[in-house]
Coordinates of C-alpha atoms in Angstrom, one line a residue:
Chain A
M923 CA 0.0 0.2 -0.2
Q924 CA 2.7 2.2 0.7
I925 CA 4.6 1.9 -2.4
I926 CA 0.8 2.2 -4.3
K927 CA 1.2 5.4 -2.5
S928 CA 4.6 6.9 -2.8
L929 CA 4.0 5.7 -6.4
L930 CA 0.7 7.9 -7.0
L931 CA 2.6 10.5 -5.9
T932 CA 5.4 10.5 -8.1
T933 CA 2.9 10.3 -10.8
L934 CA 1.1 13.3 -9.8
L935 CA 4.3 15.7 -9.3
L936 CA 6.4 14.6 -12.1
P937 CA 6.2 15.6 -15.1
V938 CA 4.8 12.8 -17.6
L939 CA 7.3 12.8 -20.2
A940 CA 6.5 9.7 -21.5
M941 CA 2.7 9.7 -21.9
A942 CA 2.9 12.6 -24.3
D943 CA 5.9 13.3 -26.5
V944 CA 5.2 16.2 -27.9
S945 CA 7.9 18.4 -31.1
L946 CA 8.1 21.2 -32.7
I947 CA 9.6 21.6 -36.0
N948 CA 10.0 25.4 -36.9
T949 CA 10.6 25.5 -41.3
A950 CA 11.2 29.1 -42.7
Y951 CA 10.0 29.6 -46.5
K952 CA 10.6 32.5 -48.9
V953 CA 6.9 33.3 -49.6
V954 CA 6.6 35.3 -53.2
L955 CA 3.6 35.5 -55.5
V956 CA 3.3 34.0 -59.1
E957 CA 1.5 35.0 -61.7
Q958 CA -0.5 31.6 -62.9
A959 CA -0.6 31.1 -66.8
N960 CA -5.0 32.2 -66.7
G961 CA -3.3 35.7 -64.9
A962 CA -4.0 34.9 -61.5
V963 CA -1.5 35.5 -58.8
T964 CA -0.9 33.2 -56.4
E965 CA 1.2 32.5 -52.9
E966 CA 4.0 30.2 -52.8
W967 CA 5.8 29.2 -50.1
Q968 CA 8.9 28.7 -51.3
D969 CA 12.8 26.8 -50.3
L970 CA 14.8 30.2 -48.7
G971 CA 17.3 30.5 -51.6
R972 CA 18.6 34.7 -51.2
V973 CA 16.5 36.2 -48.6
V974 CA 17.2 40.4 -48.8
P975 CA 15.6 43.2 -47.1
G976 CA 11.7 43.8 -47.9
D977 CA 11.2 40.1 -48.4
T978 CA 8.0 37.8 -47.1
I979 CA 9.2 35.0 -44.7
G980 CA 6.7 32.6 -44.3
Y981 CA 7.4 30.0 -40.7
R982 CA 5.7 26.9 -40.3
I983 CA 5.7 25.5 -36.9
S984 CA 4.7 22.2 -37.4
Y985 CA 3.4 20.2 -33.9
K986 CA 3.4 16.6 -33.6
N987 CA 2.6 14.5 -30.2
S988 CA 4.2 11.2 -30.8
G989 CA 2.8 9.5 -27.1
T990 CA -0.1 7.9 -25.5
E991 CA -1.8 10.5 -23.8
T992 CA -3.2 13.8 -25.2
A993 CA -1.6 17.0 -24.5
S994 CA -4.1 19.8 -23.3
D995 CA -3.9 23.4 -22.8
V996 CA -1.4 24.4 -25.3
A997 CA 0.3 27.0 -26.1
I998 CA 2.6 27.8 -28.6
N999 CA 5.0 31.0 -29.0
N1000 CA 6.6 32.5 -31.2
P1001 CA 8.5 35.7 -30.9
I1002 CA 8.5 38.1 -33.7
P1003 CA 12.3 37.5 -35.6
K1004 CA 14.9 40.4 -35.3
N1005 CA 15.1 42.5 -37.8
T1006 CA 11.3 41.5 -38.9
D1007 CA 8.0 42.3 -38.8
Y1008 CA 5.2 40.9 -38.3
L1009 CA 2.6 41.1 -41.2
A1010 CA -1.1 41.8 -40.7
N1011 CA -3.6 38.9 -40.2
S1012 CA -0.9 36.4 -41.8
A1013 CA -1.0 34.3 -38.4
K1014 CA -3.1 30.8 -39.0
G1015 CA -3.8 28.1 -37.5
L1016 CA -6.4 25.7 -37.4
N1017 CA -8.5 25.0 -34.1
S1018 CA -6.7 27.8 -32.5
Q1019 CA -7.0 31.1 -30.8
I1020 CA -4.3 33.4 -32.1
T1021 CA -3.6 35.9 -29.4
Y1022 CA -0.6 38.8 -29.5
S1023 CA 1.8 41.1 -27.4
A1024 CA 3.3 43.9 -28.0
D1025 CA 5.0 43.8 -25.0
M1026 CA 7.5 41.3 -25.5
G1027 CA 5.7 38.3 -23.9
Q1028 CA 4.3 39.7 -21.2
T1029 CA 0.4 39.6 -21.9
F1030 CA -1.4 38.6 -25.1
A1031 CA -5.0 40.1 -26.2
R1032 CA -6.2 39.3 -29.6
A1033 CA -5.4 41.8 -32.6
A1034 CA -8.3 44.0 -31.8
E1035 CA -7.8 44.1 -28.1
L1036 CA -4.0 44.8 -28.5
F1037 CA -3.2 48.5 -27.5
V1038 CA -0.2 49.9 -27.1
I1039 CA 0.4 54.0 -26.3
K1040 CA 2.8 56.1 -28.6
D1041 CA 2.8 59.8 -27.4
G1042 CA 0.6 59.6 -24.6
K1043 CA -2.4 58.3 -26.8
Q1044 CA -3.6 54.7 -27.0
Q1045 CA -3.5 53.3 -29.9
L1046 CA -4.7 50.1 -31.5
A1047 CA -1.3 47.7 -31.9
R1048 CA -0.1 48.1 -35.6
P1049 CA 1.3 45.1 -36.8
T1050 CA 4.7 46.2 -36.6
D1051 CA 4.1 46.8 -33.1
I1052 CA 3.4 43.2 -32.4
T1053 CA 6.6 40.9 -30.4
N1054 CA 5.1 37.5 -30.1
I1055 CA 2.2 35.7 -31.1
R1056 CA 0.7 32.9 -29.4
W1057 CA -1.6 30.0 -30.3
S1058 CA -3.7 28.5 -28.0
L1059 CA -5.3 24.9 -28.6
A1060 CA -7.7 22.9 -26.5
A1061 CA -5.5 19.3 -27.2
I1062 CA -3.5 17.5 -29.4
A1063 CA -4.2 14.3 -29.2
A1064 CA -2.2 11.0 -28.9
G1065 CA -0.6 10.6 -32.4
A1066 CA -2.3 13.9 -34.0
E1067 CA -0.1 16.2 -35.6
G1068 CA -0.6 20.0 -37.6
S1069 CA 0.3 23.2 -38.0
V1070 CA 0.5 26.8 -37.5
E1071 CA 1.7 29.8 -39.3
F1072 CA 2.9 33.7 -40.0
K1073 CA 5.0 35.5 -42.0
V1074 CA 7.4 38.0 -41.2
R1075 CA 9.0 40.9 -43.7
V1076 CA 12.4 41.5 -43.7
Q1077 CA 13.4 44.8 -42.5
Chain B
M1333 CA -10.2 44.6 -16.2
K1334 CA -8.7 42.4 -18.9
L1335 CA -8.8 45.2 -21.3
Q1336 CA -7.2 47.9 -18.9
Q1337 CA -4.3 45.3 -18.5
A1338 CA -4.0 44.8 -22.2
L1339 CA -3.9 48.9 -22.7
W1340 CA -1.3 49.3 -19.7
L1341 CA 1.2 47.1 -20.1
P1342 CA 2.7 46.8 -23.4
A1343 CA 3.3 51.1 -23.3
V1344 CA 7.2 51.1 -22.4
V1345 CA 8.0 48.2 -24.5
A1346 CA 6.2 49.6 -27.6
L1347 CA 8.5 52.4 -27.4
S1348 CA 11.6 50.7 -27.3
A1349 CA 10.5 48.6 -30.1
V1350 CA 10.7 51.1 -32.2
S1351 CA 14.2 52.1 -32.5
L1352 CA 15.0 48.7 -33.1
N1353 CA 13.6 50.0 -36.5
A1354 CA 16.7 52.5 -37.1
A1355 CA 18.5 51.1 -40.5
A1356 CA 17.5 53.5 -43.4
V1357 CA 18.1 50.5 -45.9
G1358 CA 17.5 47.5 -44.2
T1359 CA 19.1 45.1 -42.2
V1360 CA 22.6 45.0 -42.7
A1361 CA 23.6 42.0 -45.3
G1362 CA 25.4 39.0 -43.6
T1363 CA 22.9 38.9 -40.7
D1364 CA 21.6 35.9 -39.2
V1365 CA 18.2 35.8 -38.1
D1366 CA 16.9 33.2 -35.9
N1367 CA 13.6 31.9 -35.2
V1368 CA 12.7 29.6 -31.9
A1369 CA 9.1 28.5 -30.9
T1370 CA 7.7 26.8 -28.1
L1371 CA 5.1 25.2 -26.7
D1372 CA 4.1 24.5 -23.9
Y1373 CA 1.3 21.9 -22.5
K1374 CA -0.2 19.4 -19.6
V1375 CA -1.4 16.6 -19.7
G1376 CA -4.4 16.4 -17.1
N1377 CA -3.4 18.7 -14.4
T1378 CA 0.3 18.4 -14.8
S1379 CA 2.6 21.2 -16.6
Q1380 CA 4.8 19.7 -19.0
P1381 CA 8.5 20.7 -19.6
T1382 CA 8.7 23.7 -22.4
V1383 CA 9.2 21.7 -25.8
S1384 CA 11.1 24.1 -28.0
S1385 CA 11.3 24.0 -32.0
K1386 CA 13.9 22.2 -34.1
P1387 CA 15.0 23.7 -37.6
T1388 CA 14.5 20.6 -39.0
D1389 CA 12.8 17.4 -38.7
T1390 CA 17.0 15.5 -37.5
G1391 CA 17.7 19.0 -36.0
T1392 CA 18.6 19.4 -32.3
E1393 CA 15.6 20.9 -30.0
G1394 CA 16.3 24.5 -29.3
D1395 CA 18.6 24.7 -32.4
P1396 CA 17.0 28.8 -33.9
T1397 CA 15.5 28.0 -37.5
S1398 CA 18.1 30.5 -39.6
F1399 CA 18.6 32.2 -42.6
T1400 CA 21.3 35.2 -43.6
V1401 CA 20.3 38.0 -45.3
D1402 CA 22.0 38.6 -48.6
L1403 CA 22.9 41.6 -50.0
K1404 CA 20.6 44.0 -52.0
V1405 CA 22.1 46.6 -54.5
D1406 CA 21.2 49.5 -54.9
F1407 CA 22.2 52.6 -55.8
D1408 CA 21.8 56.1 -57.4
L1409 CA 23.5 58.5 -59.4
T1410 CA 22.5 61.5 -59.4
N1411 CA 23.8 64.5 -61.3
D1412 CA 24.8 67.4 -59.5
L1413 CA 25.4 70.0 -62.2
P1414 CA 22.2 69.5 -63.5
T1415 CA 22.0 72.6 -65.5
L1416 CA 24.7 73.3 -68.9
Q1417 CA 26.8 76.4 -66.9
S1418 CA 29.3 78.5 -68.7
V1419 CA 32.5 78.9 -67.8
D1420 CA 34.9 81.4 -69.5
N1421 CA 38.6 80.5 -70.5
S1422 CA 40.7 83.6 -69.0
G1423 CA 43.8 82.9 -66.9
G1424 CA 44.1 79.3 -67.2
A1425 CA 41.8 78.5 -64.5
S1426 CA 40.1 75.1 -63.9
F1427 CA 36.3 74.2 -64.5
V1428 CA 34.5 71.2 -62.8
V1429 CA 32.7 70.6 -65.2
S1430 CA 31.4 67.5 -63.8
Q1431 CA 29.8 66.3 -60.7
I1432 CA 27.6 63.3 -60.0
K1433 CA 27.0 62.0 -56.7
L1434 CA 26.7 58.2 -56.2
L1435 CA 24.6 57.1 -53.5
N1436 CA 25.0 53.3 -51.7
N1437 CA 21.4 52.4 -51.1
S1438 CA 22.4 48.7 -50.7
N1439 CA 22.3 46.7 -47.1
G1440 CA 25.4 47.0 -46.7
P1441 CA 29.1 48.4 -48.1
V1442 CA 29.7 47.5 -51.6
D1443 CA 32.4 48.4 -54.0
F1444 CA 31.6 50.2 -57.2
S1445 CA 33.1 50.4 -60.3
L1446 CA 33.1 54.1 -62.2
T1447 CA 33.3 54.3 -65.4
Y1448 CA 33.5 57.6 -67.3
N1449 CA 32.4 57.9 -71.2
E1450 CA 32.3 60.4 -73.5
Q1451 CA 29.2 61.2 -75.2
S1452 CA 29.2 62.3 -78.6
G1453 CA 26.8 64.5 -80.3
D1454 CA 23.3 65.8 -78.9
F1455 CA 22.8 65.1 -74.9
S1456 CA 20.6 65.5 -72.5
L1457 CA 21.1 65.9 -68.8
D1458 CA 19.2 64.4 -66.3
D1459 CA 16.9 67.2 -65.5
G1460 CA 16.3 67.2 -68.8
T1461 CA 18.3 70.0 -70.6
S1462 CA 19.5 69.3 -73.5
Y1463 CA 22.3 70.0 -75.4
T1464 CA 23.4 69.5 -79.7
G1465 CA 26.6 69.9 -80.4
T1466 CA 27.9 72.7 -82.9
N1467 CA 30.3 71.4 -84.8
G1468 CA 30.5 67.7 -83.7
D1469 CA 33.8 67.9 -81.6
T1470 CA 33.9 66.0 -78.3
L1471 CA 35.4 66.6 -75.1
N1472 CA 37.6 63.7 -73.9
F1473 CA 38.2 62.6 -70.1
G1474 CA 39.8 59.6 -70.7
G1475 CA 42.3 60.5 -73.6
L1476 CA 43.2 64.0 -72.3
T1477 CA 42.5 66.0 -75.7
Y1478 CA 40.5 68.1 -77.1
G1479 CA 39.1 68.7 -80.6
S1480 CA 42.1 66.7 -83.1
S1481 CA 45.1 68.4 -81.2
V1482 CA 44.9 71.0 -78.3
A1483 CA 45.9 68.6 -75.0
N1484 CA 43.9 69.1 -71.9
T1485 CA 44.1 68.0 -68.3
V1486 CA 40.8 66.5 -66.9
T1487 CA 41.7 65.4 -63.4
F1488 CA 38.8 63.2 -61.1
Y1489 CA 38.6 64.0 -57.5
L1490 CA 36.5 61.8 -55.0
S1491 CA 34.6 63.6 -51.9
N1492 CA 32.5 63.1 -49.2
S1493 CA 31.7 67.1 -49.7
S1494 CA 29.4 68.1 -52.3
T1495 CA 32.2 70.9 -52.7
L1496 CA 35.3 70.1 -54.6
N1497 CA 38.4 71.1 -51.9
T1498 CA 41.1 69.9 -54.3
A1499 CA 43.5 70.2 -50.9
T1500 CA 41.2 67.3 -49.5
A1501 CA 39.3 65.8 -51.9
V1502 CA 41.3 62.2 -53.2
Q1503 CA 43.1 62.8 -56.6
L1504 CA 42.7 59.9 -58.8
T1505 CA 44.8 59.2 -61.6
S1506 CA 42.6 58.4 -64.3
S1507 CA 43.3 55.7 -66.9
T1508 CA 44.8 56.3 -70.3
T1509 CA 44.7 53.1 -71.7
T1510 CA 42.1 53.9 -74.6
A1511 CA 41.4 57.4 -76.4
T1512 CA 37.7 57.8 -75.3
T1513 CA 37.3 55.9 -71.4
S1514 CA 38.6 56.6 -68.2
A1515 CA 37.7 53.5 -65.7
L1516 CA 38.2 54.7 -62.2
S1517 CA 37.9 51.6 -59.6
L1518 CA 37.3 51.9 -56.1
T1519 CA 37.1 48.9 -54.4
G1520 CA 37.0 46.7 -51.2
K1521 CA 34.1 47.5 -48.7
S1522 CA 34.1 47.6 -45.2
D1523 CA 31.9 49.1 -42.5
E1524 CA 34.5 50.6 -40.1
V1525 CA 35.8 52.9 -43.4
S1526 CA 35.0 56.8 -43.8
G1527 CA 36.1 59.6 -45.0
A1528 CA 37.2 60.6 -48.9
A1529 CA 41.1 59.1 -48.5
A1530 CA 39.4 55.5 -47.4
M1531 CA 37.6 55.1 -50.1
L1532 CA 39.5 54.0 -53.2
T1533 CA 40.5 51.3 -50.6
G1534 CA 37.6 51.0 -48.7
G1535 CA 34.7 50.9 -51.0
I1536 CA 31.4 52.9 -50.2
P1537 CA 29.4 52.1 -47.2
A1538 CA 25.5 51.9 -46.7
D1539 CA 23.6 54.8 -46.5
D1540 CA 22.5 55.1 -43.2
G1541 CA 19.8 57.2 -42.9
T1542 CA 21.7 60.0 -41.1
G1543 CA 22.9 62.0 -44.2
T1544 CA 27.2 62.0 -43.4
V1545 CA 27.6 58.0 -45.2
G1546 CA 26.7 55.9 -48.1
Y1547 CA 27.5 58.7 -50.7
V1548 CA 31.1 59.7 -52.4
Y1549 CA 30.9 62.5 -54.8
L1550 CA 33.1 62.3 -57.9
F1551 CA 34.2 65.3 -59.7
A1552 CA 35.7 65.7 -62.8
V1553 CA 37.9 69.4 -63.0
M1554 CA 39.3 70.4 -66.4
D1555 CA 42.0 73.1 -67.1
V1556 CA 40.7 75.0 -69.9
E1557 CA 44.0 76.0 -71.7
D1558 CA 44.3 79.4 -74.4
G1559 CA 43.8 76.9 -77.5
F1560 CA 40.7 76.0 -76.1
V1561 CA 38.4 77.3 -78.8
G1562 CA 34.9 77.0 -80.1
D1563 CA 31.7 76.8 -78.4
D1564 CA 31.5 73.2 -77.3
G1565 CA 29.6 71.2 -74.6
A1566 CA 31.3 68.9 -72.2
K1567 CA 29.7 65.4 -71.7
A1568 CA 30.6 62.1 -69.7
A1569 CA 28.6 59.4 -68.3
L1570 CA 29.1 57.4 -65.2
L1571 CA 28.9 54.0 -65.3
A1572 CA 28.5 52.0 -61.8
T1573 CA 28.9 48.6 -61.9
V1574 CA 29.1 46.3 -59.0
N1575 CA 30.5 42.6 -59.7
A1576 CA 27.9 39.6 -58.3
D1577 CA 30.6 37.5 -57.4
T1578 CA 31.3 40.2 -55.1
A1579 CA 32.4 39.1 -51.5
Y1580 CA 30.9 40.4 -48.6
D1581 CA 32.8 39.8 -44.7
K1582 CA 30.5 41.0 -42.4
D1583 CA 32.6 40.0 -39.7
G1584 CA 35.5 42.7 -40.7
G1585 CA 39.1 41.0 -41.9
S1586 CA 40.3 40.9 -45.3
Y1587 CA 38.7 42.1 -48.7
P1588 CA 39.5 41.3 -52.1
A1589 CA 41.7 43.3 -53.6
T1590 CA 39.7 43.8 -56.7
A1591 CA 35.9 43.7 -58.0
G1592 CA 34.8 40.7 -58.4
A1593 CA 37.7 38.7 -56.8
T1594 CA 36.0 36.5 -54.0
G1595 CA 37.2 35.8 -50.7
T1596 CA 38.7 32.5 -48.9
A1597 CA 36.6 30.4 -47.1
A1598 CA 39.1 31.5 -44.2
N1599 CA 37.7 34.7 -43.3
M1600 CA 35.1 35.1 -45.4
E1601 CA 31.2 34.9 -45.8
V1602 CA 29.9 34.7 -48.7
V1603 CA 26.7 36.4 -48.8
E1604 CA 24.8 36.6 -52.1
V1605 CA 23.8 39.0 -54.2
V1606 CA 20.5 40.5 -55.4
M1607 CA 20.7 42.8 -57.8
A1608 CA 17.8 45.9 -56.9
D1609 CA 17.4 47.7 -60.2
D1610 CA 14.7 46.5 -62.5
D1611 CA 16.7 45.3 -66.0
L1612 CA 19.1 43.4 -63.0
D1613 CA 22.0 44.7 -65.0
N1614 CA 23.1 46.7 -62.1
E1615 CA 24.5 49.7 -63.9
E1616 CA 23.1 52.8 -63.5
T1617 CA 24.0 56.5 -65.6
A1618 CA 24.1 59.7 -64.5
M1619 CA 24.7 62.5 -67.3
S1620 CA 26.8 65.3 -66.3
G1621 CA 28.1 68.2 -67.8
I1622 CA 28.9 71.8 -68.4
Q1623 CA 28.7 73.7 -71.8
L1624 CA 32.1 75.3 -72.5
T1625 CA 31.7 79.0 -74.0
F1626 CA 34.4 81.0 -75.5
P1627 CA 34.7 84.4 -76.7
D1628 CA 35.2 84.3 -80.5
L1629 CA 37.0 87.2 -81.8
E1630 CA 37.5 88.8 -85.1
V1631 CA 38.3 92.1 -86.9
I1632 CA 38.5 93.6 -89.7
K1633 CA 40.5 96.1 -90.9
T1634 CA 39.8 99.1 -93.6
V1635 CA 41.5 102.0 -94.6
E1636 CA 40.3 105.4 -96.9
V1637 CA 41.6 108.7 -97.8
T1638 CA 40.2 111.0 -95.1
D1639 CA 42.0 114.6 -96.5
D1640 CA 44.3 114.9 -99.6
S1641 CA 44.9 118.7 -98.9
L1642 CA 43.6 119.2 -102.5
G1643 CA 40.4 120.2 -101.9
G1644 CA 38.5 117.9 -104.3
S1645 CA 35.4 115.9 -103.5
T1646 CA 37.3 112.8 -104.0
Q1647 CA 40.9 112.2 -101.5
S1648 CA 43.4 111.3 -103.5
A1649 CA 46.5 108.6 -101.6
I1650 CA 49.3 111.2 -102.0
P1651 CA 51.9 112.1 -100.0
G1652 CA 50.8 113.8 -97.5
A1653 CA 47.4 112.8 -97.8
T1654 CA 46.0 111.8 -94.0
L1655 CA 45.0 108.0 -93.6
T1656 CA 42.3 106.9 -91.5
Y1657 CA 42.5 102.8 -90.4
T1658 CA 39.2 101.8 -88.8
L1659 CA 39.7 98.5 -86.7
T1660 CA 36.3 96.8 -86.5
V1661 CA 35.7 94.0 -83.8
N1662 CA 32.9 91.5 -83.7
N1663 CA 32.8 88.7 -80.9
L1664 CA 31.1 86.1 -82.8
G1665 CA 31.4 83.9 -79.3
S1666 CA 28.4 83.6 -77.1
L1667 CA 30.5 85.1 -73.7
A1668 CA 32.1 88.4 -73.1
A1669 CA 35.7 89.4 -73.8
S1670 CA 37.6 91.7 -71.5
N1671 CA 40.6 93.3 -71.6
V1672 CA 41.0 92.7 -75.2
V1673 CA 44.2 94.1 -76.3
V1674 CA 44.1 94.9 -79.9
E1675 CA 47.5 95.7 -81.8
D1676 CA 48.8 97.1 -85.2
I1677 CA 52.1 98.0 -86.9
I1678 CA 51.6 101.6 -88.4
P1679 CA 52.0 100.7 -92.4
A1680 CA 55.6 101.7 -93.8
N1681 CA 55.8 105.0 -95.3
T1682 CA 53.3 106.2 -93.2
T1683 CA 53.7 108.2 -90.0
Y1684 CA 50.6 107.7 -87.0
V1685 CA 48.9 111.2 -86.3
A1686 CA 49.6 111.5 -82.6
S1687 CA 46.8 111.0 -80.0
S1688 CA 45.0 110.1 -83.6
V1689 CA 43.2 106.8 -82.1
K1690 CA 39.4 106.6 -80.9
L1691 CA 37.9 103.7 -79.2
D1692 CA 34.1 103.9 -80.8
G1693 CA 34.7 107.6 -80.9
A1694 CA 35.8 108.6 -77.8
T1695 CA 39.7 108.4 -76.4
P1696 CA 40.9 105.3 -75.3
A1697 CA 41.6 104.6 -71.8
T1698 CA 44.5 102.5 -72.4
S1699 CA 46.5 102.7 -75.1
S1700 CA 50.1 103.4 -76.8
Y1701 CA 52.4 103.8 -79.7
D1702 CA 55.7 102.2 -79.4
D1703 CA 58.2 103.5 -82.1
T1704 CA 61.2 102.5 -79.9
T1705 CA 61.4 99.1 -79.5
D1706 CA 61.5 98.7 -83.2
P1707 CA 61.7 102.0 -85.2
S1708 CA 61.2 100.7 -88.5
N1709 CA 57.2 98.7 -87.2
P1710 CA 56.1 101.3 -85.0
V1711 CA 53.5 99.4 -83.1
L1712 CA 49.6 101.0 -81.5
S1713 CA 48.0 99.7 -78.8
V1714 CA 44.6 99.5 -77.6
T1715 CA 42.8 98.1 -74.8
I1716 CA 39.1 97.3 -75.0
P1717 CA 37.5 96.9 -71.7
T1718 CA 34.9 95.2 -72.7
I1719 CA 33.2 92.9 -75.8
T1720 CA 30.0 91.9 -75.2
A1721 CA 29.5 87.8 -75.8
A1722 CA 27.1 88.1 -79.6
G1723 CA 23.9 89.5 -79.6
G1724 CA 24.8 92.3 -76.9
S1725 CA 24.3 95.4 -77.1
D1726 CA 28.0 96.1 -77.8
D1727 CA 29.6 93.1 -79.4
Q1728 CA 31.0 95.2 -81.7
V1729 CA 33.9 97.8 -81.4
V1730 CA 35.3 100.4 -83.8
I1731 CA 38.9 101.3 -83.1
T1732 CA 40.2 104.5 -85.5
F1733 CA 43.8 105.9 -86.0
E1734 CA 44.9 108.6 -88.5
V1735 CA 48.3 108.2 -90.2
T1736 CA 49.8 110.8 -92.7
I1737 CA 51.7 109.0 -96.0
D1738 CA 55.2 109.9 -95.9

């Protein structure tokens, strides 16, 4: 009985590493607009190649739960890389609630509720004010995978 | 309450974030842009250790997803002598005949190769000012000759200042390997260099938006010699090229000695080059030049017998008769001439009538009669203060003097 109790305690207090095994792969792409034969312009995410100021970079963050338990209350965080500006409305993610921070990740809010104060005046944060993005997912089931993404422009 | 929190906290940080965007030409080439995402989650009610992203499936967790910013070559050439200006050739003075500004808008220092090309025929400056060559003559910047026979010197200077000071600017030695072109190369790249003296070996740093670095002026200065006559245009094109193979070292160290050379792996980090101009040939030209104008004088000499002392209706050129010589001086050029000295030898077998010389009917301020230097060829000299350019109110001056026949 003692042994069982201590085992139970251990299970409750220590992280359960073996039961949910979540991994993240962050891949950068060069985002270009390509005019198709029919005249339509489509966005393509290509291998990086040459990158110069003004180019658009897309980050795709792939997650996967290789464990046997559901990962819950998932929050994927990504600071906007230095020397880049977040592109408005470019953060996407299936089944996720996306919030933003303009204070290096201290506080997060939806884009429509994110304010900054400039020159003594309260303003809605512009895309260039955004410092961090957070995707909140209710759960990643065992064996499930998916991805979230966002785009930046190189300064 | 939650809303208020969002309002309040970001204030200070947002202001400090603005200063990160100071660079005028973008992220400096060679800069690594890193990105790491993190993931927090729970199993049951237990928080798990934060998971960091890896750059590839087989990569190491926590290693950044990274790329290096390449060099975007972008530059402007501006003609800073926007209008044709007239210069005269008095006193053997030197004139800036071309002034072109090269501005490096790239996101890093770049080595440029500058080439002066002589232009022939009609040309237009960048501001739309057009010039039509009058006789097909060309001003040769490279071969340093003008026209067919008269040599003139053109000297090139590099300067940080829009006002040329030949004492502090870097004087370039122009190539004379061909008759018509002169290639001036600025090579090397360094963020550290500053000042005109470093430009020849240090390259041109990127414009940082402060107006103090990122540009260089190239001046062409010409000595206008006495033999330089006519009314012709000077024109030059500046071609700036950047070799796409240019190696770039973001950390300092050795730079390639010549444009287009590539560095070694030991100390060079090669950044790929993207050309910003639309046609991707990485060439820009600027037309710069001035119109060189000169006085063009002609003298017409006529003579008539004004008094033969016989009292008849016609005058005969007999001994004792008075002759009046008329020297008509015309300025056919487009620039006024000043202090023009007209000399005439009194013809043999005649005697100059003292003080008879007139300049437009009046006694000239400066004149002389010299029969002592060479008694057999006495010389009358008259100085004309000013003859205006052709079409002006005083583009013709008349000198008269009298002699008697011995």
